[in-house]
mmCIF file of C-alpha atoms in Angstrom:
data_model
loop_
_atom_site.group_PDB
_atom_site.id
_atom_site.type_symbol
_atom_site.label_atom_id
_atom_site.label_comp_id
_atom_site.label_asym_id
_atom_site.label_seq_id
_atom_site.Cartn_x
_atom_site.Cartn_y
_atom_site.Cartn_z
ATOM 1 C CA MET A 1 87.164 127.469 343.919
ATOM 2 C CA ARG A 2 83.635 126.122 342.266
ATOM 3 C CA THR A 3 80.988 125.199 344.596
ATOM 4 C CA LEU A 4 79.042 122.035 344.958
ATOM 5 C CA SER A 5 75.602 120.809 346.139
ATOM 6 C CA VAL A 6 73.827 117.448 345.944
ATOM 7 C CA VAL A 7 70.244 116.829 344.700
ATOM 8 C CA THR A 8 68.334 113.709 345.349
ATOM 9 C CA PRO A 9 64.775 113.051 344.774
ATOM 10 C CA SER A 10 63.541 110.143 347.272
ATOM 11 C CA TYR A 11 60.475 108.554 349.041
ATOM 12 C CA GLY A 12 59.330 106.558 351.811
ATOM 13 C CA PRO A 13 60.602 102.994 350.310
ATOM 14 C CA ASP A 14 64.073 104.219 349.602
ATOM 15 C CA ALA A 15 64.527 105.846 352.994
ATOM 16 C CA GLY A 16 66.871 103.225 354.062
ATOM 17 C CA GLN A 17 69.157 103.565 351.030
ATOM 18 C CA PHE A 18 68.968 107.332 351.441
ATOM 19 C CA ALA A 19 70.400 106.922 354.939
ATOM 20 C CA ASP A 20 73.635 105.252 353.452
ATOM 21 C CA LEU A 21 73.813 107.824 350.531
ATOM 22 C CA HIS A 22 73.507 111.032 353.106
ATOM 23 C CA ARG A 23 75.996 109.544 355.301
ATOM 24 C CA SER A 24 78.308 109.015 352.587
ATOM 25 C CA VAL A 25 77.785 112.793 351.275
ATOM 26 C CA LEU A 26 78.542 113.780 354.508
ATOM 27 C CA GLU A 27 81.830 111.798 354.719
ATOM 28 C CA CYS A 28 82.964 112.419 350.897
ATOM 29 C CA THR A 29 82.042 115.959 349.919
ATOM 30 C CA PRO A 30 83.435 119.351 351.408
ATOM 31 C CA ASP A 31 81.940 120.796 354.827
ATOM 32 C CA ASP A 32 80.029 123.511 352.932
ATOM 33 C CA THR A 33 78.450 121.055 350.524
ATOM 34 C CA VAL A 34 74.689 120.653 351.274
ATOM 35 C CA HIS A 35 72.381 117.402 350.369
ATOM 36 C CA HIS A 36 68.853 118.777 349.078
ATOM 37 C CA VAL A 37 66.537 115.632 349.355
ATOM 38 C CA VAL A 38 62.999 116.150 347.682
ATOM 39 C CA VAL A 39 60.272 113.839 348.951
ATOM 40 C CA PRO A 40 56.387 113.563 348.712
ATOM 41 C CA ALA A 41 54.688 115.639 351.398
ATOM 42 C CA GLY A 42 53.298 112.247 352.971
ATOM 43 C CA ASP A 43 56.997 110.836 353.451
ATOM 44 C CA LEU A 44 58.425 114.131 354.955
ATOM 45 C CA GLY A 45 58.328 112.697 358.555
ATOM 46 C CA LEU A 46 60.780 109.894 357.216
ATOM 47 C CA PHE A 47 63.294 112.299 356.370
ATOM 48 C CA ARG A 48 63.019 115.076 358.567
ATOM 49 C CA ALA A 49 65.561 113.701 360.878
ATOM 50 C CA TYR A 50 68.163 114.316 358.320
ATOM 51 C CA GLU A 51 67.575 118.177 358.523
ATOM 52 C CA GLY A 52 70.457 120.319 359.401
ATOM 53 C CA PRO A 53 73.334 122.651 358.342
ATOM 54 C CA ARG A 54 74.098 119.971 355.581
ATOM 55 C CA CYS A 55 70.909 118.747 354.500
ATOM 56 C CA ARG A 56 67.666 120.359 353.271
ATOM 57 C CA VAL A 57 64.516 118.199 353.044
ATOM 58 C CA ARG A 58 61.792 119.674 350.822
ATOM 59 C CA THR A 59 58.596 118.612 349.594
ATOM 60 C CA VAL A 60 57.685 117.821 345.830
ATOM 61 C CA GLU A 61 54.722 120.043 346.065
ATOM 62 C CA SER A 62 57.063 123.118 347.067
ATOM 63 C CA LEU A 63 58.577 122.751 343.583
ATOM 64 C CA LEU A 64 55.417 122.860 341.471
ATOM 65 C CA PRO A 65 53.118 125.335 340.547
ATOM 66 C CA GLY A 66 49.774 125.160 342.584
ATOM 67 C CA ARG A 67 47.625 123.799 339.619
ATOM 68 C CA TYR A 68 49.482 120.384 340.166
ATOM 69 C CA VAL A 69 47.755 118.186 342.869
ATOM 70 C CA LYS A 70 48.437 114.475 343.534
ATOM 71 C CA VAL A 71 46.056 111.651 343.022
ATOM 72 C CA PRO A 72 45.906 109.629 346.417
ATOM 73 C CA ARG A 73 47.139 106.320 346.355
ATOM 74 C CA LYS A 74 47.554 106.252 342.551
ATOM 75 C CA GLY A 75 51.152 107.631 341.896
ATOM 76 C CA LEU A 76 49.898 110.054 339.813
ATOM 77 C CA TRP A 77 49.678 114.126 339.368
ATOM 78 C CA VAL A 78 47.588 115.969 337.519
ATOM 79 C CA ASN A 79 47.476 119.710 336.186
ATOM 80 C CA VAL A 80 43.884 120.861 336.991
ATOM 81 C CA LEU A 81 44.039 123.083 334.042
ATOM 82 C CA ARG A 82 44.948 120.199 331.530
ATOM 83 C CA PRO A 83 44.349 117.255 333.319
ATOM 84 C CA TRP A 84 45.025 114.865 330.604
ATOM 85 C CA PRO A 85 47.322 112.989 330.440
ATOM 86 C CA PRO A 86 48.057 112.746 334.002
ATOM 87 C CA VAL A 87 51.901 113.082 334.971
ATOM 88 C CA ARG A 88 52.945 109.741 336.319
ATOM 89 C CA GLY A 89 55.317 109.239 339.332
ATOM 90 C CA TRP A 90 58.771 108.450 337.738
ATOM 91 C CA VAL A 91 57.863 111.578 335.341
ATOM 92 C CA MET A 92 57.344 113.646 338.250
ATOM 93 C CA GLN A 93 60.551 112.315 339.806
ATOM 94 C CA GLN A 94 62.475 113.862 336.570
ATOM 95 C CA ILE A 95 60.548 117.238 337.001
ATOM 96 C CA VAL A 96 61.970 117.119 340.500
ATOM 97 C CA LYS A 97 65.509 116.882 339.573
ATOM 98 C CA LEU A 98 64.884 119.650 336.838
ATOM 99 C CA ALA A 99 63.647 121.711 339.055
ATOM 100 C CA ALA A 100 65.521 121.300 341.904
ATOM 101 C CA THR A 101 68.859 121.568 340.254
ATOM 102 C CA ALA A 102 67.737 124.973 338.618
ATOM 103 C CA ALA A 103 67.230 126.412 341.971
ATOM 104 C CA MET A 104 70.898 125.809 343.021
ATOM 105 C CA ASP A 105 72.937 128.717 343.487
ATOM 106 C CA THR A 106 76.205 126.201 343.082
ATOM 107 C CA ASP A 107 78.426 125.987 340.103
ATOM 108 C CA VAL A 108 77.673 122.199 339.960
ATOM 109 C CA VAL A 109 75.361 119.805 341.104
ATOM 110 C CA LEU A 110 75.743 116.191 341.817
ATOM 111 C CA VAL A 111 72.693 114.478 340.874
ATOM 112 C CA ALA A 112 72.291 111.123 342.956
ATOM 113 C CA ASP A 113 69.649 108.650 343.051
ATOM 114 C CA SER A 114 68.775 107.234 346.497
ATOM 115 C CA ASP A 115 70.353 103.912 346.366
ATOM 116 C CA VAL A 116 73.934 105.431 345.090
ATOM 117 C CA VAL A 117 76.332 105.674 347.672
ATOM 118 C CA LEU A 118 79.646 107.824 347.408
ATOM 119 C CA VAL A 119 82.965 105.895 348.080
ATOM 120 C CA ARG A 120 85.642 108.563 347.348
ATOM 121 C CA PRO A 121 86.121 112.193 348.144
ATOM 122 C CA VAL A 122 84.303 114.564 345.662
ATOM 123 C CA THR A 123 84.317 118.221 344.926
ATOM 124 C CA ALA A 124 83.027 120.291 341.842
ATOM 125 C CA GLU A 125 86.463 120.120 340.644
ATOM 126 C CA ARG A 126 85.907 116.401 340.005
ATOM 127 C CA ALA A 127 83.122 117.538 337.387
ATOM 128 C CA LEU A 128 85.995 119.419 335.375
ATOM 129 C CA ILE A 129 87.968 117.968 332.326
ATOM 130 C CA ASP A 130 90.573 120.592 330.877
ATOM 131 C CA GLY A 131 88.599 123.524 332.754
ATOM 132 C CA ARG A 132 85.246 122.403 331.524
ATOM 133 C CA VAL A 133 82.271 120.477 333.304
ATOM 134 C CA LEU A 134 81.901 117.112 331.876
ATOM 135 C CA LEU A 135 79.027 115.344 330.571
ATOM 136 C CA HIS A 136 77.715 111.906 331.096
ATOM 137 C CA ARG A 137 77.796 110.712 327.324
ATOM 138 C CA LEU A 138 78.084 107.179 326.676
ATOM 139 C CA GLU A 139 79.129 107.256 322.838
ATOM 140 C CA ASN A 140 77.036 104.737 320.759
ATOM 141 C CA GLY A 141 75.300 103.589 324.037
ATOM 142 C CA VAL A 142 71.941 103.380 322.687
ATOM 143 C CA HIS A 143 71.497 100.534 319.741
ATOM 144 C CA PRO A 144 68.459 99.857 317.724
ATOM 145 C CA LEU A 145 66.861 97.405 320.018
ATOM 146 C CA MET A 146 66.911 99.859 322.829
ATOM 147 C CA THR A 147 63.479 101.255 321.508
ATOM 148 C CA ARG A 148 62.628 103.272 324.874
ATOM 149 C CA HIS A 149 66.034 104.802 324.687
ATOM 150 C CA VAL A 150 65.700 105.742 320.943
ATOM 151 C CA LEU A 151 62.240 107.103 321.637
ATOM 152 C CA TRP A 152 63.509 108.991 324.389
ATOM 153 C CA HIS A 153 65.817 110.658 321.939
ATOM 154 C CA ARG A 154 62.988 111.732 319.446
ATOM 155 C CA VAL A 155 60.963 113.310 322.229
ATOM 156 C CA ALA A 156 63.807 115.192 323.588
ATOM 157 C CA ARG A 157 64.591 116.346 320.180
ATOM 158 C CA GLU A 158 60.642 117.397 319.387
ATOM 159 C CA LEU A 159 60.704 119.541 322.693
ATOM 160 C CA LEU A 160 63.956 121.274 321.966
ATOM 161 C CA ARG A 161 62.496 121.737 318.344
ATOM 162 C CA LEU A 162 65.378 119.833 316.636
ATOM 163 C CA PRO A 163 65.388 117.646 313.829
ATOM 164 C CA PRO A 164 64.763 114.090 314.220
ATOM 165 C CA PRO A 165 67.537 111.749 315.623
ATOM 166 C CA PRO A 166 69.710 109.928 313.079
ATOM 167 C CA GLU A 167 69.266 106.109 313.066
ATOM 168 C CA PRO A 168 71.042 104.325 315.930
ATOM 169 C CA PRO A 169 73.674 103.943 317.579
ATOM 170 C CA LEU A 170 73.156 107.044 319.505
ATOM 171 C CA PRO A 171 74.720 108.417 322.821
ATOM 172 C CA ASP A 172 73.253 107.311 325.941
ATOM 173 C CA TYR A 173 73.230 110.029 328.711
ATOM 174 C CA MET A 174 71.357 108.203 331.492
ATOM 175 C CA SER A 175 73.301 107.839 334.818
ATOM 176 C CA PRO A 176 72.148 107.538 338.590
ATOM 177 C CA LEU A 177 75.023 109.760 339.721
ATOM 178 C CA THR A 178 75.910 112.436 337.308
ATOM 179 C CA PHE A 179 77.076 116.031 337.173
ATOM 180 C CA TRP A 180 74.716 118.714 335.818
ATOM 181 C CA ARG A 181 75.266 122.759 335.730
ATOM 182 C CA PRO A 182 72.289 124.686 337.270
ATOM 183 C CA VAL A 183 72.839 127.507 334.690
ATOM 184 C CA VAL A 184 72.318 124.880 331.999
ATOM 185 C CA VAL A 185 69.090 123.574 333.609
ATOM 186 C CA ARG A 186 67.832 127.126 333.697
ATOM 187 C CA ALA A 187 68.854 127.764 329.903
ATOM 188 C CA LEU A 188 66.999 124.423 329.254
ATOM 189 C CA GLN A 189 63.844 125.539 330.799
ATOM 190 C CA ASP A 190 63.894 128.877 329.139
ATOM 191 C CA ARG A 191 64.413 126.945 325.715
ATOM 192 C CA LEU A 192 61.217 124.834 326.480
ATOM 193 C CA ARG A 193 58.947 127.642 327.168
ATOM 194 C CA GLU A 194 59.994 128.996 323.895
ATOM 195 C CA THR A 195 59.741 125.805 321.743
ATOM 196 C CA THR A 196 56.486 124.743 323.200
ATOM 197 C CA GLY A 197 54.808 127.999 324.547
ATOM 198 C CA ARG A 198 54.024 126.595 327.637
ATOM 199 C CA HIS A 199 55.473 126.453 331.186
ATOM 200 C CA TRP A 200 58.606 123.912 330.738
ATOM 201 C CA ILE A 201 56.786 121.607 333.732
ATOM 202 C CA ASP A 202 53.482 121.463 331.360
ATOM 203 C CA ALA A 203 55.732 120.904 328.252
ATOM 204 C CA PHE A 204 57.505 118.075 329.956
ATOM 205 C CA GLY A 205 55.392 116.416 332.135
ATOM 206 C CA SER A 206 52.567 115.944 328.997
ATOM 207 C CA ARG A 207 54.813 113.642 327.641
ATOM 208 C CA LEU A 208 54.131 109.940 328.323
ATOM 209 C CA HIS A 209 57.533 109.028 327.333
ATOM 210 C CA VAL A 210 60.438 111.224 328.220
ATOM 211 C CA SER A 211 63.832 111.194 329.860
ATOM 212 C CA GLU A 212 65.188 114.054 331.800
ATOM 213 C CA PHE A 213 68.803 112.833 331.172
ATOM 214 C CA MET A 214 68.529 112.436 327.228
ATOM 215 C CA LEU A 215 66.837 116.027 327.408
ATOM 216 C CA TYR A 216 69.728 117.469 329.218
ATOM 217 C CA GLY A 217 72.430 115.539 327.006
ATOM 218 C CA VAL A 218 70.560 116.358 323.776
ATOM 219 C CA PHE A 219 70.429 120.215 324.939
ATOM 220 C CA VAL A 220 73.916 120.125 325.775
ATOM 221 C CA ASP A 221 75.198 118.434 322.949
ATOM 222 C CA GLU A 222 72.908 119.815 320.100
ATOM 223 C CA VAL A 223 72.083 123.387 321.323
ATOM 224 C CA LEU A 224 74.856 124.840 323.673
ATOM 225 C CA SER A 225 77.515 123.011 321.549
ATOM 226 C CA ALA A 226 76.898 125.689 318.664
ATOM 227 C CA THR A 227 78.200 128.429 321.155
ATOM 228 C CA GLU A 228 80.157 126.536 323.822
ATOM 229 C CA GLY A 229 81.650 123.458 321.894
ATOM 230 C CA ARG A 230 80.787 119.634 322.840
ATOM 231 C CA PRO A 231 82.022 119.189 326.563
ATOM 232 C CA PRO A 232 84.120 116.366 327.534
ATOM 233 C CA SER A 233 82.865 113.116 328.981
ATOM 234 C CA ASP A 234 83.570 110.642 331.690
ATOM 235 C CA THR A 235 81.335 107.539 332.363
ATOM 236 C CA SER A 236 83.426 106.432 334.915
ATOM 237 C CA ILE A 237 81.837 108.136 338.167
ATOM 238 C CA CYS A 238 79.679 105.477 339.034
ATOM 239 C CA HIS A 239 80.383 102.012 339.258
ATOM 240 C CA LYS A 240 77.081 99.910 338.739
ATOM 241 C CA ASN A 241 75.829 96.576 337.782
ATOM 242 C CA PRO A 242 74.618 96.451 334.221
ATOM 243 C CA ASP A 243 71.343 94.740 335.035
ATOM 244 C CA GLU A 244 69.065 94.690 338.084
ATOM 245 C CA SER A 245 69.304 91.112 339.245
ATOM 246 C CA PRO A 246 69.502 89.998 342.822
ATOM 247 C CA MET A 247 73.026 89.510 344.254
ATOM 248 C CA ASP A 248 74.150 87.008 346.733
ATOM 249 C CA LEU A 249 77.242 87.853 348.913
ATOM 250 C CA ALA A 250 79.754 86.123 346.379
ATOM 251 C CA THR A 251 78.442 88.151 343.442
ATOM 252 C CA ALA A 252 77.991 91.541 345.348
ATOM 253 C CA LEU A 253 82.028 91.308 346.579
ATOM 254 C CA ASP A 254 83.170 90.315 343.121
ATOM 255 C CA PHE A 255 80.937 93.378 341.799
ATOM 256 C CA ALA A 256 82.779 95.827 344.490
ATOM 257 C CA GLY A 257 86.095 94.235 343.625
ATOM 258 C CA ARG A 258 85.887 95.722 340.071
ATOM 259 C CA LEU A 259 85.527 99.331 341.447
ATOM 260 C CA GLY A 260 87.085 101.536 338.772
ATOM 261 C CA PRO A 261 89.805 104.160 339.940
ATOM 262 C CA GLY A 262 87.607 106.977 338.498
ATOM 263 C CA ALA A 263 84.515 105.908 340.378
ATOM 264 C CA ILE A 264 83.200 108.240 343.210
ATOM 265 C CA GLY A 265 80.124 106.416 343.922
ATOM 266 C CA MET A 266 78.812 102.756 343.518
ATOM 267 C CA LEU A 267 74.994 101.607 342.779
ATOM 268 C CA ILE A 268 73.363 98.305 343.813
ATOM 269 C CA SER A 269 70.014 98.814 342.716
ATOM 270 C CA SER A 270 67.020 99.117 345.198
ATOM 271 C CA LYS A 271 64.910 97.406 342.601
ATOM 272 C CA SER A 272 67.687 94.488 342.586
ATOM 273 C CA GLY A 273 65.971 92.791 345.729
ATOM 274 C CA THR A 274 69.694 92.306 346.977
ATOM 275 C CA PRO A 275 69.340 91.701 350.628
ATOM 276 C CA ASP A 276 70.512 94.666 352.900
ATOM 277 C CA ASP A 277 73.429 92.651 354.630
ATOM 278 C CA VAL A 278 74.839 91.969 351.120
ATOM 279 C CA ARG A 279 74.371 95.324 349.773
ATOM 280 C CA GLN A 280 76.349 96.690 353.070
ATOM 281 C CA ALA A 281 78.937 94.196 352.431
ATOM 282 C CA ALA A 282 79.748 95.515 348.928
ATOM 283 C CA ILE A 283 79.794 99.039 350.319
ATOM 284 C CA ARG A 284 82.368 98.282 352.896
ATOM 285 C CA ARG A 285 84.415 96.443 350.128
ATOM 286 C CA CYS A 286 84.292 99.186 347.703
ATOM 287 C CA THR A 287 85.169 101.854 350.539
ATOM 288 C CA GLU A 288 88.283 99.766 351.290
ATOM 289 C CA ILE A 289 89.453 99.561 347.695
ATOM 290 C CA ALA A 290 88.747 103.473 347.562
ATOM 291 C CA GLY A 291 91.361 103.863 350.245
ATOM 292 C CA ARG A 292 88.688 104.845 353.021
ATOM 293 C CA THR A 293 88.072 103.356 356.406
ATOM 294 C CA PRO A 294 84.173 101.968 356.030
#
């Protein structure tokens, strides 16, 4: 049997959504699956209540080399040995995903954003297609007008010392709920050390525009595939709205009603401004459709 863990970077404003996610992790994953949440030291008190046999709470600071210091009230981090450019908060969250996943001793990690909720049972075997761990890859998902995504592709290839990407369309590897292999993340970190001559956190964090999902996906598809072959893909595991507009009750229930048979989780973005009672109604509807008692 393969083993599974769950990794979630979070912070104070998402504590309410994290409560829903963690509850669903306890309900939908095997009893030996541990949920690892990584939060800024200042928010530790908001998450301590979840600590136990199936939840480990760590600070962002504990995953970083000592040379990284947080700038108070700015949402920035600074490498005191090379302070420019500073590392923005959303880039640091990406670093946390990579560092936390690499530290896992399980076969598979389910990387889940705070505002995701699991709605169906999930084991490590859900990550397998024909015995191989799947990759979230939306073929031709990045079109020419998605300029940031195109830039993320280019930066990933620069970091990995690969030729520039072809013209779009390009594959999209972004997802709020996805499976990663810790052994692959560790190999990715080694690759960054080799290609940049720097600690992987320094190399990654020095980029103003970068995506952990694009980097992981390009690494798997363009580097590992040379020896392992291109892995299978499944983009159905997270049921999500294509935009972040607020939902009213009717819209949310309609959204929930379209839950696909392959989805193990659903997402109504915390950035959408959807009222919590509406979000809760959508969660209940999804769990009903999934055949679970909410």
